[in-house]
Every structure is written in C-alpha cells, then in structure tokens.
Amino acid sequence: MRTYLLLAAAEFRRFSTYRLAILAGVFTQSVFGFIRVSVLFAAISAAGGTLAGYDQRSASTYVWLGQALLAPIAIFGWIEIAERVSSGEIAVDFSRPVDLQLAWWARDVGRACFQLLSRGLPPLIIGALTIGLALPQSWTAYPLGVISLFLGVSISFMVRFLMNLIAFWTLDVRGFVGLYVVVVGPLCGLFVPVHLFPEWLRIIAYATPFPSMLQTPIDILSGWALDLAAVALVASQLAWLALLVGVARLMQWRAGLRLVVQGG
Amino acid sequence: MIASRGKLAQPGSRIHVYRTILGSRVKSQLVYRTSFWLNAVTSVAVGLVEFTELYVILANVPVFGGLNLPQAALVFALANAAFALAELVFGQLDTMPTYLRLGRLEVMLVRPMPLLLQLITSDFQLRRLGRVVISVVIIFVVLPKLHLDYTPATIYLLVITPFVGAAIYAAFFATAGGLQFFLINGPEFTAAFVYGGSYAGQLPASVLITPVRVFFTFVFPATVTAYLPALLIMGLEGPEFLPAWLGWFAPLFAAWAWLLAWLAWRAGMRRFTGAGG
C-alpha cells in the first residue's frame, strides 16, 4: 500500500513542475466555460426560465464544475502505456515488484489530485465570482461528492488503461484512442447535461461508463442528486468500476501470456 | 520518394515542389489503409459529435439564439466546413511546441523554403477531409428546408463563406504558431482562441454573453466565419453589437486576422534564437 501511496505522491510532484502550462490551462478552460455558460443560459431563457430542472444558477454550477473536473478526470487521449508496449519497455514494467494496473492507477490518482487543486479550483472560483454558483442543499453532498469524484477518476483511468492494453494486439492504438476521445466528450455530459438528451441518446449514454466519469460526480457535488439518490449513483459507479477492473485484469493476464521478450 | 521527380531541382518550380511534397504525404498515408480509414471515420465522427450539442438543445427548445434547427445547422455546418478546411492545411501548426522543444525548427530554417510552408507540408493529414465532407453534407441537407431566395448575393455568400471562414481560422492557427515562440511551456493558451474560436463560431453568436461576443468578433473574428454571413443568406437581423451587414466585410476581418498572425510570426522569429539543434 505504501508503495502505491509513494507513487501517487511522486506523480503529484511531477505534474506540479509545469507552472505556465497550468496557467494556460486555467485560462483556456475559463474561456470555454464562458462560452458554455452562454449556450445553456440562452437555451434556458428560450425555454422560459427552467430547462429539464436546470435554472440559470444550477446550469452555471454544472458548467463550472465540468470545467473544473475536466483536467482531473482526464477525458483526453493517453497512450503512455501503449507507447511502452510498442517500444518494449513494458517488459521491464512487468518485471517490477509492483502490479502494473495498481501502480498506474495510483499514479493517475496522484495526477488527478494535483490537477484538481491546480487546474480545477481556479476555473470554479472564476465561475463563482463572475456568474455565480449554487451550493448543494445537504451537507452529505460533499463527502459523497468526494467519493464519487474518486470513483469518476478511477473509472476514467480504467477505460484509458484498457485502451492502452489494446496495444498488445494491434499497433494502431492511436486510431482507437482518437475515436474514444471524440465519443466520450458528449456522452460523459461535457457539453450538455445528459439529463437534456432525448431518450434514445440518454439510453446510449447510460449503457456506457462515460456518464459515471463526469456527469455523476457533477450531479452529486452540485446537489442535483441528494442523499439516497446520490448513494444510488455512487453504487452504480462502483458497479462500473468493478466491471472495468475485472475486464482490465483479464486483458492484462492475456497480454502477459502474449508477451515475448526479445533479449534486452 | 520525393526525388523520383526530376523537375524537383529546377529553379522557379516552387509550386511543383509543394505539389510533389504534398503528393508524397498523401501517398504515404494511403499505404496504411486500416489506419487511414479509422482516422477518416473519426474525422467524420468529430463533425457529427460536435453537432449533437446543438441537436440536443434544439430538441428541448424550438428556437435557440433566434434560430431554429435548420438555421442553426447552417451556421454550424458553414463554420465547421471552414474550420475543417483550415485545419486540413494549417492544423500542423499545433505541433509547433514539439518542433521548438526538439530543436527541429533550426533544421527547417536553413532550408531554402519559407518556414510556414514547410510546417504546413510537414505532416499534411488527408484524413481531416472527413470533417469537411460531413459539413458539406449537412449544408446540402438543410438548404432545401430554409426556403431561400437564390439571388446572386445569396449564392455568392454560400460559395465564398467556407473559404473566407477557412482563411480566418487558418489565421488563428498561424497566430497560435507564432505565439508558441513565447509560450514554450504554456502552449495551451492558444487553444482558447483556436479551439474556443471554432466552438464560438459554430454557435448562433446571439447566445454569447457580450464580452465573449465582442472578443470573438472584433479581436478573433470567429462569429464572422459563419454566423454573420448566414444571417445575410437567411435575411435575418443580428443581435446587439453584431449587425448582419458586418457579414459583407468577412474578407476584411480575414485580413485583420492575418495581420495578427503576421505580427505574431514576425515577433516570434525575431525572438527565436534556437538552442543549437
């Protein structure tokens, strides 16, 4: 356990070295935040004040939480492990005295913690000061929100980890990752809340783990889902995570069997 | 592969050189068929997926920013076609930070070709054409639903808008490339106006809150790439600070955007000292 905590801490420090990049990220995410707020406000006023339960304040909360969680949840292409597979370095990783999946998971949580503080909080504060945010109506939203956020980061990691393991079977991981990045954005509720989707699209979205990555933590932190409803959402996140961990275990085991090390 | 054409070495055949280089890039991409088609599908998906936002909103409300679904779709498709065209040619400039960090720019500077053109041709991506195609398809699907008067002015605007828009977005890419000389560790800054501009340009600009609307019209003229010309095409009025007649001046806005790009490149090149690559 201690090893994995140290790995997480090391990753936290590694990311803290790129200061200007953080400032750039905060600036860009804020600009996008203002555009997204504009879009939802216009839709809400066209609907006569509320839209699918969102008023201006709760819509603003949804947008700025989304901008804040974007970097920690990391809905981007990530092919670090895949590159290690194609370069052969993965053989070294397999021979380390730590578990491949758990080690990368720990590192990703460390990265997420740092990015939540550095890239997450500033846009949220900017949003609170300029547009205004709504606070949840029950204190349980905070502890449940933190758990949900951790699960969201973990689910996002497991999906990305799975994509990377594809590298053991095909050299063309970039294509798959590219397609994933395109699809995950709308389905995780990054552009418009999943609650606004027409029914057929909402069914597709909830058939994937993607809403559990972003929409669910936002729903719980913003107080959209309170108390028992929030607990139910956390339970569904746990189910997705368990499924993904299992599939990743299976793939990792099969990959280990396939791996042929050519000297070195 | 490039040297297989004998004319390459002849002076005065510069266009021929670019054609040969681009031809070789395209050819090399078509070698890996699966990869190419997977990427082309992704490119089409980008266009469709971006459209879901407008689709979802207009499934909830009948009118968004003064436009109904076909009208908003026209704005979206014109902007998306323009951005995709610009990305096809200038999207390579996104890799400027890598070129700078790895010291590959020095190598390009000693070659007898303009730097910008070398960067553009360095990794021309044919697969990006998918996004242009899907935009053109959307335009032709919605046009009959708009019941337009096809006057010469309308046709002129319909034809010229994607290209003028592409010129404006291309200028954003070029400005971003020039600014990278100053932003070595913070390349993400420029995404605010390159990709933020693309996002703002696809929306009915009437929905944007005033500071954003003014910024993306008079500093980085994203709303001019599609929304304003589309208002003229559909005979609609513009919102506050954004009269529709501004759409006639789109080429002027493109010139302004390129002035910004030129200034950014000039300042960048003056600052650039290289790291002994």
Coordinates of C-alpha atoms in Angstrom, one line a residue:
Chain A
M1 CA 0.0 0.0 0.0
R2 CA 2.8 2.3 1.0
T3 CA 4.5 1.9 -2.4
Y4 CA 1.3 2.9 -4.2
L5 CA 0.9 6.0 -2.0
L6 CA 4.5 7.0 -2.8
L7 CA 3.9 6.5 -6.5
A8 CA 0.8 8.7 -6.2
A9 CA 2.8 11.4 -4.3
A10 CA 5.6 11.3 -6.9
E11 CA 3.1 11.8 -9.7
F12 CA 1.6 14.7 -7.8
R13 CA 5.0 16.4 -7.6
R14 CA 5.9 15.6 -11.2
F15 CA 2.9 17.5 -12.5
S16 CA 3.5 20.5 -10.2
T17 CA 6.6 21.4 -12.2
Y18 CA 4.8 22.8 -15.2
R19 CA 3.6 26.1 -13.8
L20 CA 3.0 28.1 -17.0
A21 CA 1.1 25.1 -18.5
I22 CA -1.2 25.2 -15.5
L23 CA -1.9 28.9 -16.0
A24 CA -2.5 28.3 -19.7
G25 CA -4.9 25.5 -18.9
V26 CA -6.9 27.6 -16.4
F27 CA -7.2 30.5 -18.9
T28 CA -8.4 28.3 -21.7
Q29 CA -10.8 26.3 -19.6
S30 CA -12.3 29.6 -18.3
V31 CA -12.8 30.9 -21.9
F32 CA -14.6 27.7 -22.7
G33 CA -16.6 28.0 -19.5
F34 CA -17.9 31.4 -20.5
I35 CA -19.0 30.1 -24.0
R36 CA -20.7 27.0 -22.4
V37 CA -22.5 29.2 -19.8
S38 CA -23.7 31.4 -22.7
V39 CA -25.1 28.4 -24.5
L40 CA -27.0 27.0 -21.6
F41 CA -28.3 30.4 -20.4
A42 CA -29.7 31.0 -23.9
A43 CA -31.3 27.6 -24.0
I44 CA -32.8 28.1 -20.5
S45 CA -34.2 31.6 -21.3
A46 CA -35.7 30.2 -24.6
A47 CA -37.4 27.5 -22.5
G48 CA -38.8 30.2 -20.2
G49 CA -36.6 30.0 -17.1
T50 CA -36.0 26.4 -16.5
L51 CA -35.0 23.5 -18.7
A52 CA -35.1 19.9 -17.6
G53 CA -34.9 21.2 -14.0
Y54 CA -32.0 23.5 -14.6
D55 CA -32.3 27.2 -13.9
Q56 CA -29.5 29.7 -14.6
R57 CA -27.8 29.1 -11.3
S58 CA -27.8 25.4 -11.4
A59 CA -26.7 25.5 -15.1
S60 CA -23.8 27.7 -14.2
T61 CA -22.8 25.2 -11.4
Y62 CA -23.0 22.4 -13.9
V63 CA -20.8 24.2 -16.4
W64 CA -18.1 25.3 -13.9
L65 CA -17.9 22.0 -12.1
G66 CA -17.5 20.4 -15.6
Q67 CA -14.7 22.8 -16.5
A68 CA -13.1 22.2 -13.1
L69 CA -13.3 18.4 -13.3
L70 CA -12.2 18.1 -16.9
A71 CA -8.5 18.0 -16.2
P72 CA -8.6 15.7 -13.1
I73 CA -11.0 13.2 -14.8
A74 CA -8.7 13.5 -17.9
I75 CA -11.1 12.9 -20.8
F76 CA -8.2 13.0 -23.2
G77 CA -6.1 10.7 -25.4
W78 CA -3.5 9.0 -23.3
I79 CA -1.2 6.4 -24.8
E80 CA 1.8 6.3 -22.4
I81 CA 1.4 2.6 -21.7
A82 CA 0.7 1.8 -25.4
E83 CA 4.0 3.5 -26.3
R84 CA 5.8 1.4 -23.7
V85 CA 4.3 -1.7 -25.3
S86 CA 5.4 -0.7 -28.8
S87 CA 8.9 0.3 -27.5
G88 CA 9.3 -2.9 -25.5
E89 CA 9.7 -1.1 -22.2
I90 CA 6.6 -2.8 -20.9
A91 CA 8.7 -5.9 -20.3
V92 CA 10.6 -4.0 -17.6
D93 CA 7.2 -2.9 -16.1
F94 CA 6.0 -6.4 -15.9
S95 CA 9.2 -7.5 -14.0
R96 CA 8.8 -4.7 -11.4
P97 CA 7.7 -5.8 -7.9
V98 CA 4.5 -3.7 -8.2
D99 CA 1.3 -4.6 -10.0
L100 CA 1.0 -2.9 -13.4
Q101 CA -2.6 -1.9 -13.1
L102 CA -2.4 -0.8 -9.4
A103 CA 0.8 1.2 -10.0
W104 CA -0.6 3.2 -12.9
W105 CA -3.9 3.6 -11.1
A106 CA -2.1 5.1 -8.1
R107 CA -0.1 7.4 -10.3
D108 CA -3.2 8.5 -12.1
V109 CA -5.0 9.3 -8.8
G110 CA -1.9 11.4 -7.8
R111 CA -2.1 13.3 -11.1
A112 CA -5.8 13.8 -10.6
C113 CA -5.3 15.2 -7.0
F114 CA -2.8 17.7 -8.3
Q115 CA -4.9 18.8 -11.3
L116 CA -8.0 19.2 -9.1
L117 CA -6.2 21.7 -7.0
S118 CA -4.2 23.5 -9.7
R119 CA -6.5 23.3 -12.8
G120 CA -9.8 22.5 -11.1
L121 CA -10.3 25.0 -8.4
P122 CA -9.3 28.2 -10.3
P123 CA -12.0 28.0 -13.0
L124 CA -14.5 27.1 -10.3
I125 CA -13.6 30.2 -8.4
I126 CA -13.7 32.3 -11.6
G127 CA -17.1 31.0 -12.3
A128 CA -18.3 31.6 -8.8
L129 CA -17.1 35.2 -8.8
T130 CA -18.4 36.1 -12.3
I131 CA -21.5 34.1 -12.9
G132 CA -22.4 32.6 -9.5
L133 CA -22.8 29.1 -8.3
A134 CA -25.5 27.2 -6.3
L135 CA -24.5 25.3 -3.3
P136 CA -26.0 21.8 -2.6
Q137 CA -28.9 21.7 -0.1
S138 CA -27.5 18.9 2.0
W139 CA -24.1 18.5 3.7
T140 CA -23.9 14.9 2.5
A141 CA -23.2 16.2 -1.0
Y142 CA -19.6 17.0 0.0
P143 CA -18.4 13.6 1.4
L144 CA -20.5 11.7 -1.3
G145 CA -19.1 14.1 -3.9
V146 CA -15.5 13.3 -3.0
I147 CA -16.1 9.6 -3.1
S148 CA -17.9 10.0 -6.5
L149 CA -15.1 12.1 -7.8
F150 CA -12.5 9.5 -6.8
L151 CA -14.6 6.8 -8.5
G152 CA -15.0 9.0 -11.6
V153 CA -11.2 9.4 -11.9
S154 CA -10.8 5.7 -11.3
I155 CA -13.4 4.7 -14.0
S156 CA -11.8 7.2 -16.4
F157 CA -8.4 5.6 -15.7
M158 CA -9.6 2.1 -16.2
V159 CA -11.1 3.0 -19.5
R160 CA -7.9 4.6 -20.6
F161 CA -5.9 1.7 -19.3
L162 CA -8.0 -0.7 -21.3
M163 CA -7.5 1.4 -24.4
N164 CA -3.7 1.2 -23.8
L165 CA -3.7 -2.6 -23.4
I166 CA -5.1 -2.9 -26.9
A167 CA -1.6 -2.2 -28.0
F168 CA -0.7 -5.8 -27.2
W169 CA -3.0 -6.9 -30.0
T170 CA -2.7 -4.1 -32.6
L171 CA -0.1 -1.4 -33.4
D172 CA -2.9 1.1 -34.3
V173 CA -3.9 2.2 -30.8
R174 CA -3.9 5.9 -31.8
G175 CA -6.9 5.3 -34.1
F176 CA -9.0 3.8 -31.3
V177 CA -7.9 6.4 -28.8
G178 CA -8.8 9.1 -31.3
L179 CA -12.3 7.7 -31.8
Y180 CA -12.7 7.3 -28.0
V181 CA -11.8 10.9 -27.3
V182 CA -14.4 12.1 -29.9
V183 CA -17.2 9.9 -28.5
V184 CA -16.6 10.3 -24.7
G185 CA -17.0 14.1 -24.6
P186 CA -20.7 14.3 -25.4
L187 CA -21.6 11.0 -23.7
C188 CA -20.0 11.8 -20.4
G189 CA -22.0 15.1 -20.2
L190 CA -19.2 17.5 -21.0
F191 CA -21.1 19.7 -23.5
V192 CA -24.8 19.4 -22.4
P193 CA -26.1 17.6 -19.3
V194 CA -27.0 14.0 -20.1
H195 CA -30.4 14.9 -18.5
L196 CA -31.2 17.1 -21.5
F197 CA -30.6 14.3 -24.0
P198 CA -33.5 12.9 -26.0
E199 CA -34.4 9.5 -24.6
W200 CA -32.6 7.3 -27.3
L201 CA -29.4 9.2 -26.7
R202 CA -29.7 9.0 -23.0
I203 CA -30.1 5.3 -23.1
I204 CA -27.0 5.0 -25.3
A205 CA -25.1 7.2 -22.8
Y206 CA -26.1 5.2 -19.7
A207 CA -25.2 2.0 -21.5
T208 CA -21.5 3.2 -21.3
P209 CA -19.4 4.0 -18.2
F210 CA -18.9 7.6 -19.6
P211 CA -21.6 9.4 -17.6
S212 CA -20.1 7.9 -14.4
M213 CA -16.9 9.7 -15.2
L214 CA -18.2 13.3 -15.2
Q215 CA -21.9 13.7 -15.1
T216 CA -22.3 11.7 -11.9
P217 CA -19.7 13.5 -9.8
I218 CA -21.2 16.8 -11.1
D219 CA -24.7 15.7 -10.2
I220 CA -23.6 14.7 -6.6
L221 CA -21.3 17.7 -6.0
S222 CA -23.9 20.2 -7.2
G223 CA -26.7 18.6 -5.2
W224 CA -28.7 17.6 -8.3
A225 CA -28.9 14.2 -6.7
L226 CA -29.2 14.3 -2.9
D227 CA -28.8 11.8 -0.1
L228 CA -30.3 8.4 -1.2
A229 CA -30.4 9.3 -4.9
A230 CA -26.7 10.2 -4.6
V231 CA -25.9 7.0 -2.8
A232 CA -27.6 5.1 -5.6
L233 CA -25.4 6.9 -8.1
V234 CA -22.2 6.1 -6.2
A235 CA -23.3 2.4 -6.1
S236 CA -23.7 2.5 -9.9
Q237 CA -20.2 4.0 -10.2
L238 CA -18.9 1.2 -8.0
A239 CA -20.5 -1.4 -10.3
W240 CA -18.9 0.1 -13.4
L241 CA -15.6 0.3 -11.7
A242 CA -15.7 -3.4 -10.6
L243 CA -16.6 -4.4 -14.1
L244 CA -13.8 -2.4 -15.7
V245 CA -11.2 -3.6 -13.2
G246 CA -12.3 -7.2 -13.9
V247 CA -12.0 -6.7 -17.7
A248 CA -8.7 -5.0 -17.3
R249 CA -7.4 -7.8 -15.1
L250 CA -8.4 -10.3 -17.7
M251 CA -6.8 -8.4 -20.6
Q252 CA -3.6 -7.8 -18.6
W253 CA -3.4 -11.5 -17.9
R254 CA -3.9 -12.4 -21.6
A255 CA -1.4 -9.7 -22.6
G256 CA 1.2 -11.2 -20.2
L257 CA 0.7 -14.6 -21.9
R258 CA 1.2 -13.0 -25.3
L259 CA 4.3 -11.0 -24.4
V260 CA 7.5 -12.3 -25.9
V261 CA 10.7 -10.5 -24.7
Q262 CA 13.4 -10.4 -27.3
G263 CA 16.5 -10.3 -25.2
G264 CA 17.4 -6.9 -23.9
Chain B
M1 CA 10.2 9.2 -52.8
I2 CA 10.3 13.0 -53.4
A3 CA 13.4 12.8 -55.6
S4 CA 11.7 10.5 -58.0
R5 CA 10.5 13.5 -59.9
G6 CA 13.4 15.0 -62.0
K7 CA 11.9 18.5 -62.1
L8 CA 12.4 19.0 -58.4
A9 CA 15.8 20.6 -58.6
Q10 CA 14.8 23.1 -61.2
P11 CA 14.7 26.7 -60.0
G12 CA 11.4 28.5 -60.4
S13 CA 9.3 25.4 -59.9
R14 CA 8.3 26.2 -56.4
I15 CA 4.6 25.2 -56.7
H16 CA 5.8 22.0 -58.3
V17 CA 7.9 21.3 -55.2
Y18 CA 4.9 21.8 -52.9
R19 CA 2.8 19.6 -55.1
T20 CA 5.4 16.9 -55.0
I21 CA 5.8 17.0 -51.2
L22 CA 2.0 17.1 -50.6
G23 CA 1.6 14.2 -53.1
S24 CA 4.1 12.1 -51.3
R25 CA 2.5 12.8 -47.9
V26 CA -0.9 11.8 -49.2
K27 CA 0.5 8.7 -50.8
S28 CA 2.3 7.6 -47.7
Q29 CA -0.9 7.9 -45.7
L30 CA -2.8 5.8 -48.1
V31 CA -0.3 2.9 -47.6
Y32 CA -1.8 2.1 -44.2
R33 CA -5.4 1.5 -45.3
T34 CA -7.0 0.4 -42.0
S35 CA -5.3 3.2 -40.1
F36 CA -6.4 5.8 -42.7
W37 CA -10.0 4.7 -42.8
L38 CA -10.2 4.5 -39.0
N39 CA -8.9 8.1 -38.9
A40 CA -11.2 9.2 -41.6
V41 CA -14.2 7.8 -39.7
T42 CA -13.0 9.6 -36.6
S43 CA -12.8 12.8 -38.6
V44 CA -16.4 12.3 -39.7
A45 CA -17.4 11.5 -36.2
V46 CA -15.9 14.7 -34.9
G47 CA -18.3 16.7 -37.1
L48 CA -21.3 14.7 -36.1
V49 CA -20.5 14.6 -32.4
E50 CA -20.0 18.4 -32.3
F51 CA -23.4 18.7 -33.8
T52 CA -25.0 16.7 -31.0
E53 CA -24.8 19.7 -28.7
L54 CA -27.0 21.9 -31.0
Y55 CA -29.2 18.9 -31.7
V56 CA -29.8 18.2 -28.0
I57 CA -30.5 21.8 -27.2
L58 CA -32.9 22.3 -30.1
A59 CA -34.6 19.0 -29.2
N60 CA -35.5 20.8 -25.9
V61 CA -36.4 24.3 -27.2
P62 CA -37.7 25.2 -30.7
V63 CA -35.6 28.4 -31.1
F64 CA -32.0 28.9 -30.0
G65 CA -30.5 32.3 -30.2
G66 CA -33.2 33.3 -32.7
L67 CA -32.5 30.3 -35.0
N68 CA -34.5 27.1 -35.5
L69 CA -32.8 23.7 -36.1
P70 CA -32.2 24.0 -39.9
Q71 CA -31.0 27.6 -39.4
A72 CA -28.6 26.8 -36.6
A73 CA -27.4 23.8 -38.5
L74 CA -26.5 26.0 -41.5
V75 CA -24.4 28.2 -39.2
F76 CA -22.8 25.1 -37.6
A77 CA -22.0 23.5 -41.0
L78 CA -20.6 26.6 -42.6
A79 CA -18.3 27.2 -39.6
N80 CA -17.4 23.5 -39.3
A81 CA -16.5 23.3 -43.0
A82 CA -14.4 26.4 -42.7
F83 CA -12.6 25.2 -39.6
A84 CA -12.0 21.7 -41.1
L85 CA -10.5 23.3 -44.3
A86 CA -8.2 25.5 -42.2
E87 CA -7.2 22.5 -40.0
L88 CA -6.6 20.4 -43.1
V89 CA -3.9 22.9 -44.2
F90 CA -2.8 24.7 -41.1
G91 CA -3.6 22.2 -38.3
Q92 CA 0.1 21.1 -38.4
L93 CA 1.0 24.3 -36.6
D94 CA -0.4 22.7 -33.5
T95 CA 2.8 20.8 -33.2
M96 CA 5.0 23.9 -33.1
P97 CA 5.8 23.4 -29.4
T98 CA 7.2 20.0 -30.2
Y99 CA 9.3 21.4 -33.1
L100 CA 10.6 24.1 -30.9
R101 CA 11.4 21.8 -27.9
L102 CA 13.1 19.2 -30.1
G103 CA 15.1 21.8 -32.0
R104 CA 13.7 20.7 -35.3
L105 CA 12.9 24.3 -36.3
E106 CA 16.6 25.1 -36.8
V107 CA 16.8 22.5 -39.5
M108 CA 13.8 24.0 -41.3
L109 CA 15.2 27.5 -41.1
V110 CA 18.3 26.6 -43.1
R111 CA 16.3 25.1 -46.0
P112 CA 15.5 27.3 -48.9
M113 CA 11.8 27.3 -48.4
P114 CA 9.5 29.6 -46.3
L115 CA 9.2 28.2 -42.8
L116 CA 5.4 28.4 -42.7
L117 CA 5.1 26.4 -45.9
Q118 CA 7.5 23.8 -44.6
L119 CA 5.5 23.4 -41.4
I120 CA 2.2 23.1 -43.3
T121 CA 3.6 20.4 -45.6
S122 CA 5.5 18.6 -42.9
D123 CA 2.5 16.4 -41.9
F124 CA -0.4 17.1 -44.2
Q125 CA -3.3 14.9 -43.0
L126 CA -5.7 13.9 -45.7
R127 CA -7.9 12.1 -43.2
R128 CA -9.1 15.5 -41.9
L129 CA -11.1 15.8 -45.1
G130 CA -13.8 13.7 -43.4
R131 CA -14.9 16.6 -41.4
V132 CA -15.1 18.9 -44.5
V133 CA -17.3 16.2 -46.2
I134 CA -19.7 15.8 -43.3
S135 CA -20.2 19.7 -43.1
V136 CA -20.9 19.9 -46.8
V137 CA -23.4 17.1 -46.5
I138 CA -25.2 18.9 -43.6
I139 CA -25.3 22.1 -45.7
F140 CA -27.0 20.3 -48.6
V141 CA -29.4 18.6 -46.3
V142 CA -30.6 21.8 -44.6
L143 CA -30.6 24.1 -47.6
P144 CA -34.0 22.9 -49.0
K145 CA -35.5 23.4 -45.5
L146 CA -34.6 27.0 -45.4
H147 CA -36.6 28.1 -48.5
L148 CA -34.1 30.7 -49.5
D149 CA -34.3 33.2 -52.4
Y150 CA -31.3 32.2 -54.5
T151 CA -30.3 35.7 -55.6
P152 CA -26.7 36.2 -56.9
A153 CA -25.9 37.7 -53.5
T154 CA -27.0 34.5 -51.6
I155 CA -25.2 32.2 -54.0
Y156 CA -22.1 34.4 -53.7
L157 CA -22.2 34.2 -49.9
L158 CA -22.9 30.5 -49.8
V159 CA -19.9 29.8 -52.0
I160 CA -17.4 32.2 -50.6
T161 CA -18.2 31.8 -46.8
P162 CA -16.5 28.5 -46.2
F163 CA -13.3 29.8 -47.8
V164 CA -13.2 33.2 -46.1
G165 CA -14.0 31.4 -42.9
A166 CA -11.2 29.0 -43.5
A167 CA -8.9 31.9 -44.1
I168 CA -9.9 33.3 -40.7
Y169 CA -9.5 30.1 -38.8
A170 CA -6.2 29.5 -40.6
A171 CA -5.0 32.9 -39.3
F172 CA -5.9 31.7 -35.8
F173 CA -3.7 28.6 -36.3
A174 CA -0.9 30.8 -37.7
T175 CA -1.2 33.3 -34.8
A176 CA -1.1 30.4 -32.3
G177 CA 2.0 29.1 -34.1
G178 CA 3.8 32.4 -33.9
L179 CA 2.9 32.8 -30.2
Q180 CA 4.5 29.5 -29.4
F181 CA 7.9 31.2 -29.6
F182 CA 6.9 33.0 -26.4
L183 CA 4.9 30.2 -24.7
I184 CA 7.3 27.3 -24.7
N185 CA 5.8 25.8 -21.6
G186 CA 2.3 27.0 -21.9
P187 CA 1.1 26.0 -25.4
E188 CA -2.4 25.5 -24.2
F189 CA -3.0 29.3 -24.0
T190 CA -3.6 29.5 -27.8
A191 CA -6.3 26.8 -27.6
A192 CA -8.5 29.5 -26.1
F193 CA -8.8 31.3 -29.4
V194 CA -8.1 28.5 -31.9
Y195 CA -10.5 25.9 -30.5
G196 CA -12.5 28.3 -28.4
G197 CA -12.9 30.3 -31.7
S198 CA -14.0 27.2 -33.5
Y199 CA -16.6 26.5 -30.8
A200 CA -17.9 30.1 -30.7
G201 CA -18.0 30.3 -34.5
Q202 CA -20.3 27.2 -34.7
L203 CA -22.9 28.7 -32.4
P204 CA -25.6 31.4 -33.1
A205 CA -23.4 34.2 -31.8
S206 CA -26.5 35.9 -30.4
V207 CA -26.3 33.4 -27.5
L208 CA -22.8 34.5 -26.4
I209 CA -22.6 36.8 -23.4
T210 CA -21.5 40.3 -24.6
P211 CA -17.7 40.2 -23.7
V212 CA -17.3 36.8 -25.4
R213 CA -19.3 38.0 -28.4
V214 CA -17.2 41.2 -28.8
F215 CA -13.9 39.2 -28.3
F216 CA -14.8 36.6 -30.9
T217 CA -15.9 39.3 -33.4
F218 CA -13.5 42.2 -33.1
V219 CA -10.3 40.5 -31.8
F220 CA -10.6 37.0 -33.1
P221 CA -13.4 37.2 -35.7
A222 CA -14.9 33.8 -35.2
T223 CA -18.5 34.9 -35.5
V224 CA -17.7 36.3 -38.9
T225 CA -16.8 32.9 -40.3
A226 CA -20.4 31.6 -40.4
Y227 CA -23.0 33.3 -38.2
L228 CA -23.0 36.8 -39.8
P229 CA -22.8 35.6 -43.5
A230 CA -25.5 33.1 -42.6
L231 CA -27.8 35.9 -41.3
L232 CA -27.4 37.6 -44.6
I233 CA -28.1 34.4 -46.5
M234 CA -31.3 33.8 -44.5
G235 CA -32.3 37.5 -44.4
L236 CA -32.3 37.8 -40.6
E237 CA -31.3 40.6 -38.3
G238 CA -28.3 40.4 -36.0
P239 CA -28.2 40.9 -32.2
E240 CA -26.7 43.7 -30.2
F241 CA -23.1 44.7 -31.3
L242 CA -23.5 42.4 -34.2
P243 CA -25.4 43.8 -37.2
A244 CA -25.9 41.3 -40.0
W245 CA -24.4 43.7 -42.6
L246 CA -21.0 43.1 -41.0
G247 CA -21.1 39.8 -42.8
W248 CA -20.4 41.5 -46.1
F249 CA -17.0 42.5 -44.6
A250 CA -15.9 39.0 -43.8
P251 CA -12.8 39.3 -46.2
L252 CA -11.7 42.4 -44.3
F253 CA -12.0 40.5 -41.0
A254 CA -9.9 37.8 -42.6
A255 CA -7.3 40.4 -43.5
W256 CA -7.3 41.6 -39.9
A257 CA -6.8 38.1 -38.6
W258 CA -3.9 37.5 -40.9
L259 CA -2.4 40.8 -39.8
L260 CA -2.4 39.4 -36.2
A261 CA -0.9 36.2 -37.5
W262 CA 1.9 38.1 -39.4
L263 CA 2.7 40.2 -36.3
A264 CA 2.9 37.1 -34.1
W265 CA 5.2 35.3 -36.5
R266 CA 7.4 38.4 -37.0
A267 CA 7.8 38.9 -33.3
G268 CA 8.3 35.2 -32.8
M269 CA 11.0 34.9 -35.4
R270 CA 12.9 37.9 -34.0
R271 CA 12.8 36.4 -30.6
F272 CA 13.8 32.9 -31.7
T273 CA 17.5 32.1 -31.1
G274 CA 17.5 28.4 -31.3
A275 CA 19.2 26.1 -28.8
G276 CA 21.9 24.8 -31.1
G277 CA 20.0 22.0 -32.7

